[in-house]
């Protein structure tokens, strides 16, 4: 498939956003191709092969609203596992006839010349490896959770170490606790994980009824809530209108129902008012202490003093995470108290001089999130500067969280300055995807060949994102929400934190005003 290809739109990335864009743009009559590093559809779910990988959204929320897909697809679990997501994307490929125009990567010699480029690279496609001396000397098996072998790794009877307790770390630790001879967890910050409350063997009959009665309502409801789920926060001030007893029962109900309700369905004020946040944390801590037996483990996993305000760092869903730490074959190392000094051929050496000998070392150390996915691509703007270099030198700037000044005809959903970190993935993919598709269609219908955001519009958008973000408690945590998890990375607002309804209102204001904030050019103007 070598040679030059001229097309309307090139999509980079074949996850939810890429699939949605490909299907919709094709239906609109555009010539479209996808470039993807993997050999199949799935995006992050193509690469997320580590033990326990699972979605943290309810099944009916974590799918595209394309009726050709959901009408004949049935899930088996409330929170589907990775393999079921792989099957979903295979189904989508077959149902929508996606791959008959497939191009894997430019390594094949393909040179594409698109009029528009849409970067569907997601927010977490650049793995972050820890800078620990001796990492390359380890003689056992070592994998980052984002680069897990497709054939899997058997943890049965092994001495397993896990560095990191973020979302993937929690899921790996749960599985390792079931199989490993000994498990050592290296934790910097305790995860404020909440109960998943998963359900298995979902019936086809139940889902058929949901499709007839409530699926369309759920899909419309997604755009009305702060985070794109079917539940929402209580409005500002509501906390103080409730008695302590009413608040307790409210939190207890959220906890019992499970999922992200205890994070995305509680008081919006948890992000702005430390008093509100303290009470939500206190209830969370009580529930964790009820499940963890050892006082020292309790201190490390649910400290009396919050390590950061609840919810301003990524909350994970768990199933039996806390019970793992009741097992006699599990150690929890707080690396703030006992830092990792180096990796040796035999294992992990901590400051107390002990070498924790391991057969398998799991790096659950996350990603250079939100900006890293785009910045790792050598995309040069009108001034010849790579986008990653520009952001590094001047700070992040976008317009509407989908475009960048100086990079004409380039769009990106589910990326920097969008609702990304605070929005259900498929919801965000469709909201921004629809805007991008409508924009490209408008340009074609009005004979415009070029669109680029103005400097003034970009500066105004970046100020708005920053001002909204700065009102919250976000900087009280060392989080990928601000880039604080990457050594040397500039600390700044990487996401739009004003909620999905406000975001939709703002981007629609631009499109209704014939794309205000952009300069549109026709072929005759150049």
PDB file of C-alpha atoms in Angstrom, residues 1 21 38 147 157 160 187 221 277 321 338 347 368 382 391 395 446 463 478 491 502 512 522-523:
ATOM      1  CA  UNK A   1       0.000   0.000   0.000  1.00  0.00           C
ATOM      2  CA  UNK A  21     -15.269  10.012  13.255  1.00  0.00           C
ATOM      3  CA  UNK A  38      -1.955  -1.092  16.730  1.00  0.00           C
ATOM      4  CA  UNK A 147       2.651  -2.539  27.210  1.00  0.00           C
ATOM      5  CA  UNK A 157       3.204 -18.581  42.618  1.00  0.00           C
ATOM      6  CA  UNK A 160       5.188  -9.806  42.304  1.00  0.00           C
ATOM      7  CA  UNK A 187       2.681   3.354  47.046  1.00  0.00           C
ATOM      8  CA  UNK A 221     -29.109  12.645  29.295  1.00  0.00           C
ATOM      9  CA  UNK A 277     -14.657  17.746  50.979  1.00  0.00           C
ATOM     10  CA  UNK A 321      -8.719  -4.051  46.509  1.00  0.00           C
ATOM     11  CA  UNK A 338      10.864   4.491  52.694  1.00  0.00           C
ATOM     12  CA  UNK A 347      14.304  -6.656  42.819  1.00  0.00           C
ATOM     13  CA  UNK A 368       2.251  11.718  30.212  1.00  0.00           C
ATOM     14  CA  UNK A 382       2.848  27.264  10.131  1.00  0.00           C
ATOM     15  CA  UNK A 391       3.494  23.897  24.463  1.00  0.00           C
ATOM     16  CA  UNK A 395       2.467  26.697  27.945  1.00  0.00           C
ATOM     17  CA  UNK A 446     -19.377  26.811   1.752  1.00  0.00           C
ATOM     18  CA  UNK A 463      -7.699  32.159  30.182  1.00  0.00           C
ATOM     19  CA  UNK A 478       0.082  15.946  42.592  1.00  0.00           C
ATOM     20  CA  UNK A 491       2.018  22.772  36.031  1.00  0.00           C
ATOM     21  CA  UNK A 502     -21.178  24.732  29.824  1.00  0.00           C
ATOM     22  CA  UNK A 512     -23.714  29.128  15.471  1.00  0.00           C
ATOM     23  CA  UNK A 522     -11.529  29.591   0.450  1.00  0.00           C
ATOM     24  CA  UNK A 523      -9.332  28.378  -2.386  1.00  0.00           C
TER      25      UNK A 523
END
